[in-house]
Each structure stands twice: as C-alpha cells, then as structure tokens.
Amino acid sequence: MVATLIVILIITLLAIFILPFFRALMKDREELHSNPLEKKFQILISRLNDTMMGGYGEITTFKDDPRMLNMLDENMPNMMITFYYSTGHLTIRLGYKYYNVELIKEMKFYNMRDADSFRQQDVANHFYEEAKIAIDAHREKVNAQMGFKDNTGNYSFKNTPAPENSNNPIDIIRSMYNEYTHEQKLALANAARIIFTADGSSDNDFLKHGQCSSVLLSLQVNFSEVKSFDLSKGKTGTINALRNVTADMITMAMTILPFVFNKNNEPVPARENMFYTIFESLGYSPADVNEQISKAIMLTQQFGVPRR
C-alpha cells in the first residue's frame, strides 16, 4: 500500500513539474527550427549590438544547441554577450574584462516566447542600462586598485614595484614595467603620444583613445607628468630615455602599437611611420620590430590573451 502511494506521488510530481518542463523544451526546439534565435530576437540583438558594440558585433551560433548564440566584436575582444533561450525565457550574459579582471553580468527575462518589437526594445534597453552601470563600477573598482585620484584629478601612485609572483592580473601587467625607471615610463607614455599625434591628432584625442588610460595606469604615471616631460625633453629626450631601457623591446613595442591604429583598427600611415622611426632611432629595424610583434601576437592568440 505504501509503495503504491509512493509510485502515485512520483507520477503526480512528474506530471506537475517535470513533464511541463520537457514539454516547454520541445516547444523551444520546434519554435527555433522554423525561427532561429538570431531572427526571433533580431530587434533585441540589433539594439544591443548598436549600444554596446557600435554595430560591429558578429553573431556566432551553435549547431549542437540552437538555443544559444554569442555576439562578439573582434575589435573588442574583452567583451562578449551570450544569449540563451530556454522554456520561453531569455538569459542575457555579459562577459567583460578590464585589465584582465573579469566582470560577469547576467539577467533573465521571463515570458519571451511571444515578445513583440516593443518588448524586445524594452529588454535591450534595460540590459544595456544595467550593464553600463556594472561596467562603470567595475572599471572604477579596478582603477582604484591601480591608483587613487587626488583633488586635482591626477592619480596618486605608490611608486613601488608590482609583485612578480602575484596572481592579480593588475599586478601581472604592472610587473612588465618593473625594470623601467620613472623617467623611462614617462618616455614610453610620451612615445605613444608622439606616435598618435603624428597625423595631426590632438592631445585630447590621445586621452580619449581606448588604451590611453590603461597605459597610463599600467605605467603608474599621469598625463600631466607626461606632458611636462615632453615640454622639457621633447622627442630627442624621449628616445634617449628609452635607449637605456634594459627590458626586452617587445614590451615597449606592444605597449605603444595600439596608438598606430584608428577606430576601425586600420594603421594610420603617419603614425606607422613615426612608430618605425622611433624604433630605428633605438637601433631596431622595421624587420626586427615586425618579427618580434608577430611572435608576440602568436603567443597571445595561443594563450587566448586579448591584444587590446
């Protein structure tokens, strides 16, 4: 009698909870077979692409799981948005890295099976607003670990070498410059500025470059210091300071290489010429520089480390 009751109870639970779940999964499969995820939520995905990736995001689908897709802009390898649709609900997940410190922001939106254009717009706007807040807070938190701003708007740095055996991504990046003196760090930042402004771009444009704040924080220098260094030492003093760097050339090259490119990730001829001119002044031919950069890029691709 007891065994019979247990069996009845199990069957009842299956009927109430599990069977509807599997029924919903089957409905997902049928629905996505005729209306793939990227088409079903085209308005939503397009809106997030425009707001978070400038419209350059590309969709990656998965044959083994049509309920999921990724959106990634190859020029922004530190950000990926994943969409996962199951039982009529949509989960959107943002993966974002700043100084290789990862942020995960995930939100689930219910009852999306029949989401119209207005509902999709609302969901996209909601996720974008929440993601932007999360990204700003994340960047502020990481920046706080790199240095603190004083009342003049400059960062106050500790000027102590980064621990070389640390697992903290921020310390790992900073440790690349442990062998640089403070003057050499200023010279390296100024070399990036000289390269970027070689085509007539202004210092304000340089400060708006996506890698500028990262480089300054990694080197533990303020732009006001860099500008003062340039006014007193100029290009010649910059090259003289870098000529005495004992660290490998590739760290120097990979630090300033991003400033050769424009927003479309295309090299600007005037900047590229200045890039090679500086390294020729340091005793490295364009062929030497290209060979070392190629090796570094191969390593970053092998180990999955973003270049930007």
Short mmCIF file of C-alpha atoms in Angstrom, two decimals:
data_model
loop_
_atom_site.label_atom_id
_atom_site.label_comp_id
_atom_site.label_asym_id
_atom_site.label_seq_id
_atom_site.Cartn_x
_atom_site.Cartn_y
_atom_site.Cartn_z
CA MET A 1 0.00 0.00 0.00
CA VAL A 2 2.80 2.41 0.96
CA ALA A 3 4.76 1.51 -2.17
CA THR A 4 1.70 2.19 -4.29
CA LEU A 5 1.25 5.61 -2.69
CA ILE A 6 4.91 6.45 -3.34
CA VAL A 7 4.57 5.50 -7.00
CA ILE A 8 1.42 7.60 -7.31
CA LEU A 9 3.19 10.52 -5.63
CA ILE A 10 6.15 10.25 -8.03
CA ILE A 11 3.87 10.12 -11.05
CA THR A 12 1.95 13.13 -9.74
CA LEU A 13 5.16 15.12 -9.24
CA LEU A 14 6.31 14.19 -12.74
CA ALA A 15 3.01 15.34 -14.16
CA ILE A 16 3.07 18.62 -12.24
CA PHE A 17 6.70 19.68 -12.58
CA ILE A 18 8.87 17.66 -14.93
CA LEU A 19 6.54 16.93 -17.85
CA PRO A 20 5.63 20.62 -18.41
CA PHE A 21 9.35 21.45 -18.37
CA PHE A 22 10.14 18.89 -21.07
CA ARG A 23 7.09 19.98 -22.99
CA ALA A 24 8.43 23.56 -22.95
CA LEU A 25 11.84 22.35 -24.14
CA MET A 26 10.20 20.52 -27.03
CA LYS A 27 8.30 23.68 -27.87
CA ASP A 28 11.61 25.59 -27.88
CA ARG A 29 13.08 23.12 -30.34
CA GLU A 30 10.10 23.30 -32.69
CA GLU A 31 9.97 27.08 -32.46
CA LEU A 32 13.68 27.64 -33.13
CA HIS A 33 13.69 25.17 -36.01
CA SER A 34 11.42 27.45 -38.01
CA ASN A 35 12.51 30.74 -36.42
CA PRO A 36 16.23 30.69 -35.37
CA LEU A 37 17.25 32.61 -32.27
CA GLU A 38 19.04 35.37 -34.19
CA LYS A 39 15.85 36.05 -36.18
CA LYS A 40 13.41 35.59 -33.31
CA PHE A 41 15.18 38.26 -31.25
CA GLN A 42 16.60 40.27 -34.15
CA ILE A 43 15.38 43.62 -32.79
CA LEU A 44 16.75 42.95 -29.31
CA ILE A 45 20.12 41.70 -30.56
CA SER A 46 20.47 44.55 -33.04
CA ARG A 47 19.73 47.11 -30.33
CA LEU A 48 22.41 45.68 -28.00
CA ASN A 49 24.84 45.47 -30.89
CA ASP A 50 24.34 49.18 -31.61
CA THR A 51 24.51 50.35 -27.99
CA MET A 52 27.31 48.13 -26.69
CA MET A 53 29.42 47.27 -29.74
CA GLY A 54 28.83 50.21 -32.06
CA GLY A 55 27.04 47.96 -34.55
CA TYR A 56 30.18 45.89 -35.25
CA GLY A 57 29.19 42.79 -33.28
CA GLU A 58 29.10 39.47 -35.12
CA ILE A 59 26.87 36.54 -34.26
CA THR A 60 28.15 33.03 -33.57
CA THR A 61 25.56 30.24 -33.49
CA PHE A 62 25.92 26.65 -32.29
CA LYS A 63 24.61 23.75 -34.38
CA ASP A 64 24.51 21.46 -31.35
CA ASP A 65 22.47 23.96 -29.32
CA PRO A 66 20.23 26.33 -31.32
CA ARG A 67 19.06 27.90 -28.05
CA MET A 68 22.35 29.76 -27.59
CA LEU A 69 24.37 32.33 -29.51
CA ASN A 70 27.27 34.68 -28.82
CA MET A 71 27.88 38.22 -30.05
CA LEU A 72 31.46 39.45 -30.27
CA ASP A 73 33.27 42.34 -31.94
CA GLU A 74 36.79 41.25 -32.95
CA ASN A 75 37.99 44.80 -32.24
CA MET A 76 36.68 44.48 -28.66
CA PRO A 77 37.94 41.04 -27.57
CA ASN A 78 37.40 41.99 -23.93
CA MET A 79 33.59 41.88 -24.31
CA MET A 80 31.17 39.11 -25.25
CA ILE A 81 27.38 38.90 -24.94
CA THR A 82 25.71 35.49 -24.74
CA PHE A 83 22.01 34.85 -25.34
CA TYR A 84 20.40 31.66 -24.01
CA TYR A 85 16.75 30.84 -24.66
CA SER A 86 15.05 28.06 -22.70
CA THR A 87 11.43 27.21 -21.82
CA GLY A 88 10.28 30.55 -23.17
CA HIS A 89 12.71 32.61 -21.07
CA LEU A 90 15.78 34.52 -22.30
CA THR A 91 19.01 34.86 -20.33
CA ILE A 92 21.48 37.54 -21.43
CA ARG A 93 25.03 37.30 -20.09
CA LEU A 94 27.77 39.91 -20.44
CA GLY A 95 31.39 38.89 -20.09
CA TYR A 96 33.70 41.91 -19.84
CA LYS A 97 37.40 42.14 -19.00
CA TYR A 98 39.19 45.27 -17.85
CA TYR A 99 42.90 44.80 -17.16
CA ASN A 100 42.09 41.08 -17.47
CA VAL A 101 39.84 41.35 -14.41
CA GLU A 102 36.56 39.77 -15.44
CA LEU A 103 33.06 41.09 -14.87
CA ILE A 104 30.02 38.84 -15.35
CA LYS A 105 26.60 40.47 -15.59
CA GLU A 106 23.65 38.17 -16.17
CA MET A 107 19.94 38.93 -16.37
CA LYS A 108 16.98 36.63 -17.04
CA PHE A 109 13.86 37.84 -18.82
CA TYR A 110 10.72 35.75 -18.47
CA ASN A 111 7.87 35.04 -20.89
CA MET A 112 9.77 35.94 -24.06
CA ARG A 113 8.21 33.36 -26.35
CA ASP A 114 5.88 35.91 -27.96
CA ALA A 115 7.94 39.04 -27.31
CA ASP A 116 6.97 41.75 -29.80
CA SER A 117 9.20 44.57 -31.04
CA PHE A 118 8.32 46.86 -28.12
CA ARG A 119 9.09 44.16 -25.55
CA GLN A 120 12.41 43.40 -27.26
CA GLN A 121 13.35 47.08 -27.26
CA ASP A 122 12.50 47.36 -23.56
CA VAL A 123 14.56 44.29 -22.67
CA ALA A 124 17.54 45.52 -24.71
CA ASN A 125 17.40 48.99 -23.13
CA HIS A 126 17.05 47.52 -19.64
CA PHE A 127 20.03 45.22 -20.08
CA TYR A 128 22.15 47.98 -21.63
CA GLU A 129 21.44 50.36 -18.74
CA GLU A 130 22.24 47.73 -16.12
CA ALA A 131 25.34 46.56 -17.99
CA LYS A 132 26.65 50.12 -18.36
CA ILE A 133 26.28 50.71 -14.62
CA ALA A 134 28.06 47.42 -13.90
CA ILE A 135 30.90 48.20 -16.35
CA ASP A 136 31.44 51.71 -14.97
CA ALA A 137 31.52 50.36 -11.40
CA HIS A 138 33.90 47.58 -12.43
CA ARG A 139 36.29 49.98 -14.16
CA GLU A 140 36.20 52.33 -11.18
CA LYS A 141 36.97 49.45 -8.82
CA VAL A 142 39.88 48.22 -10.93
CA ASN A 143 41.20 51.76 -11.40
CA ALA A 144 41.12 52.18 -7.63
CA GLN A 145 43.47 49.22 -7.37
CA MET A 146 45.86 50.89 -9.80
CA GLY A 147 45.98 54.27 -8.10
CA PHE A 148 43.78 56.90 -6.47
CA LYS A 149 42.88 60.32 -7.84
CA ASP A 150 43.68 63.38 -5.77
CA ASN A 151 41.71 66.64 -5.74
CA THR A 152 43.47 67.81 -8.93
CA GLY A 153 42.19 64.83 -10.89
CA ASN A 154 45.58 63.13 -11.00
CA TYR A 155 46.30 59.65 -9.69
CA SER A 156 48.43 59.23 -6.57
CA PHE A 157 50.62 56.19 -7.10
CA LYS A 158 52.61 54.21 -4.57
CA ASN A 159 55.62 54.00 -6.93
CA THR A 160 56.50 50.54 -5.63
CA PRO A 161 57.31 47.62 -7.96
CA ALA A 162 54.44 45.25 -8.63
CA PRO A 163 54.90 41.80 -7.03
CA GLU A 164 56.12 39.47 -9.77
CA ASN A 165 54.55 36.29 -8.36
CA SER A 166 51.09 37.76 -7.88
CA ASN A 167 48.01 36.13 -9.43
CA ASN A 168 46.31 39.52 -9.64
CA PRO A 169 46.03 40.48 -13.36
CA ILE A 170 46.71 44.12 -12.50
CA ASP A 171 49.98 43.22 -10.78
CA ILE A 172 50.94 40.96 -13.69
CA ILE A 173 50.59 43.83 -16.19
CA ARG A 174 52.34 46.35 -13.93
CA SER A 175 55.24 43.95 -13.33
CA MET A 176 56.10 44.13 -17.03
CA TYR A 177 57.46 47.62 -16.33
CA ASN A 178 59.30 46.90 -13.07
CA GLU A 179 62.69 47.38 -14.77
CA TYR A 180 61.69 50.82 -16.06
CA THR A 181 62.71 53.93 -14.15
CA HIS A 182 60.06 56.59 -13.62
CA GLU A 183 61.63 58.70 -16.38
CA GLN A 184 61.58 55.74 -18.77
CA LYS A 185 57.89 55.15 -18.00
CA LEU A 186 57.19 58.80 -18.82
CA ALA A 187 59.21 58.43 -22.02
CA LEU A 188 57.26 55.32 -23.07
CA ALA A 189 53.92 57.06 -22.48
CA ASN A 190 55.20 60.09 -24.38
CA ALA A 191 56.30 57.88 -27.28
CA ALA A 192 52.71 56.64 -27.51
CA ARG A 193 51.52 60.26 -27.53
CA ILE A 194 54.08 61.27 -30.20
CA ILE A 195 53.00 58.38 -32.43
CA PHE A 196 49.29 59.04 -32.02
CA THR A 197 49.57 62.78 -32.72
CA ALA A 198 51.87 62.29 -35.75
CA ASP A 199 48.87 62.63 -38.08
CA GLY A 200 47.75 65.91 -36.51
CA SER A 201 45.51 64.41 -33.83
CA SER A 202 45.38 66.44 -30.61
CA ASP A 203 46.37 65.53 -27.08
CA ASN A 204 42.67 65.47 -26.21
CA ASP A 205 42.14 62.86 -28.92
CA PHE A 206 45.02 60.89 -27.43
CA LEU A 207 43.40 60.98 -23.99
CA LYS A 208 40.16 59.67 -25.50
CA HIS A 209 41.91 56.68 -27.06
CA GLY A 210 40.63 53.41 -25.64
CA GLN A 211 44.11 52.31 -24.50
CA CYS A 212 45.35 55.62 -23.10
CA SER A 213 44.09 55.30 -19.53
CA SER A 214 45.17 51.65 -19.44
CA VAL A 215 48.73 52.52 -20.46
CA LEU A 216 48.99 55.43 -18.02
CA LEU A 217 47.68 53.32 -15.14
CA SER A 218 49.91 50.37 -16.01
CA LEU A 219 52.94 52.65 -16.10
CA GLN A 220 51.74 54.45 -12.95
CA VAL A 221 52.12 57.92 -14.49
CA ASN A 222 49.76 60.85 -15.02
CA PHE A 223 49.30 62.61 -18.34
CA SER A 224 50.26 65.92 -16.73
CA GLU A 225 53.67 64.37 -15.94
CA VAL A 226 53.97 63.04 -19.49
CA LYS A 227 53.20 66.47 -20.94
CA SER A 228 55.76 68.15 -18.66
CA PHE A 229 58.33 65.55 -19.67
CA ASP A 230 57.66 66.25 -23.35
CA LEU A 231 57.97 70.02 -22.87
CA SER A 232 61.33 69.66 -21.15
CA LYS A 233 62.81 66.68 -23.03
CA GLY A 234 60.98 66.53 -26.37
CA LYS A 235 61.24 63.70 -28.85
CA THR A 236 65.03 63.52 -28.55
CA GLY A 237 64.90 63.17 -24.78
CA THR A 238 62.18 60.57 -25.12
CA ILE A 239 64.33 58.42 -27.41
CA ASN A 240 67.42 58.89 -25.19
CA ALA A 241 65.48 57.71 -22.15
CA LEU A 242 64.11 54.66 -23.96
CA ARG A 243 67.56 53.82 -25.34
CA ASN A 244 68.65 52.99 -21.79
CA VAL A 245 65.77 50.58 -21.12
CA THR A 246 67.19 47.18 -20.21
CA ALA A 247 63.87 45.31 -20.56
CA ASP A 248 63.01 43.50 -23.79
CA MET A 249 61.95 45.53 -26.80
CA ILE A 250 58.68 43.67 -27.31
CA THR A 251 57.12 45.09 -24.13
CA MET A 252 57.85 48.57 -25.42
CA ALA A 253 56.50 47.80 -28.90
CA MET A 254 53.28 46.13 -27.75
CA THR A 255 52.59 49.00 -25.33
CA ILE A 256 52.61 51.70 -28.00
CA LEU A 257 51.48 49.66 -31.03
CA PRO A 258 47.71 50.26 -30.44
CA PHE A 259 48.25 54.00 -30.96
CA VAL A 260 49.21 53.39 -34.59
CA PHE A 261 45.64 52.37 -35.44
CA ASN A 262 42.42 54.32 -35.94
CA LYS A 263 38.95 53.44 -34.62
CA ASN A 264 38.46 50.97 -37.46
CA ASN A 265 41.63 49.14 -36.41
CA GLU A 266 43.44 50.34 -39.55
CA PRO A 267 47.04 51.64 -39.39
CA VAL A 268 47.37 55.38 -39.98
CA PRO A 269 50.38 55.96 -42.31
CA ALA A 270 51.79 58.97 -40.42
CA ARG A 271 51.54 57.15 -37.10
CA GLU A 272 53.03 53.98 -38.56
CA ASN A 273 55.99 55.92 -39.97
CA MET A 274 56.59 57.56 -36.58
CA PHE A 275 56.36 54.16 -34.85
CA TYR A 276 59.15 52.73 -37.02
CA THR A 277 61.18 55.96 -36.87
CA ILE A 278 61.29 55.79 -33.08
CA PHE A 279 62.42 52.16 -33.09
CA GLU A 280 65.03 52.82 -35.80
CA SER A 281 66.40 55.55 -33.51
CA LEU A 282 66.64 52.89 -30.81
CA GLY A 283 68.58 50.57 -33.11
CA TYR A 284 65.77 48.28 -34.31
CA SER A 285 64.96 47.90 -37.99
CA PRO A 286 61.33 47.62 -39.17
CA ALA A 287 62.01 43.94 -39.95
CA ASP A 288 63.22 43.34 -36.37
CA VAL A 289 60.16 45.06 -34.94
CA ASN A 290 57.72 43.21 -37.19
CA GLU A 291 59.31 39.86 -36.34
CA GLN A 292 59.01 40.45 -32.60
CA ILE A 293 55.44 41.72 -32.88
CA SER A 294 54.45 38.67 -34.95
CA LYS A 295 55.89 36.37 -32.28
CA ALA A 296 54.03 38.24 -29.54
CA ILE A 297 50.73 38.10 -31.44
CA MET A 298 51.14 34.35 -31.97
CA LEU A 299 51.68 33.88 -28.24
CA THR A 300 48.64 35.97 -27.32
CA GLN A 301 46.48 34.01 -29.72
CA GLN A 302 47.86 30.70 -28.45
CA PHE A 303 47.07 31.52 -24.83
CA GLY A 304 43.86 33.44 -25.55
CA VAL A 305 45.12 36.80 -24.26
CA PRO A 306 43.41 39.85 -25.84
CA ARG A 307 45.76 42.24 -27.59
CA ARG A 308 43.72 45.31 -26.81
#
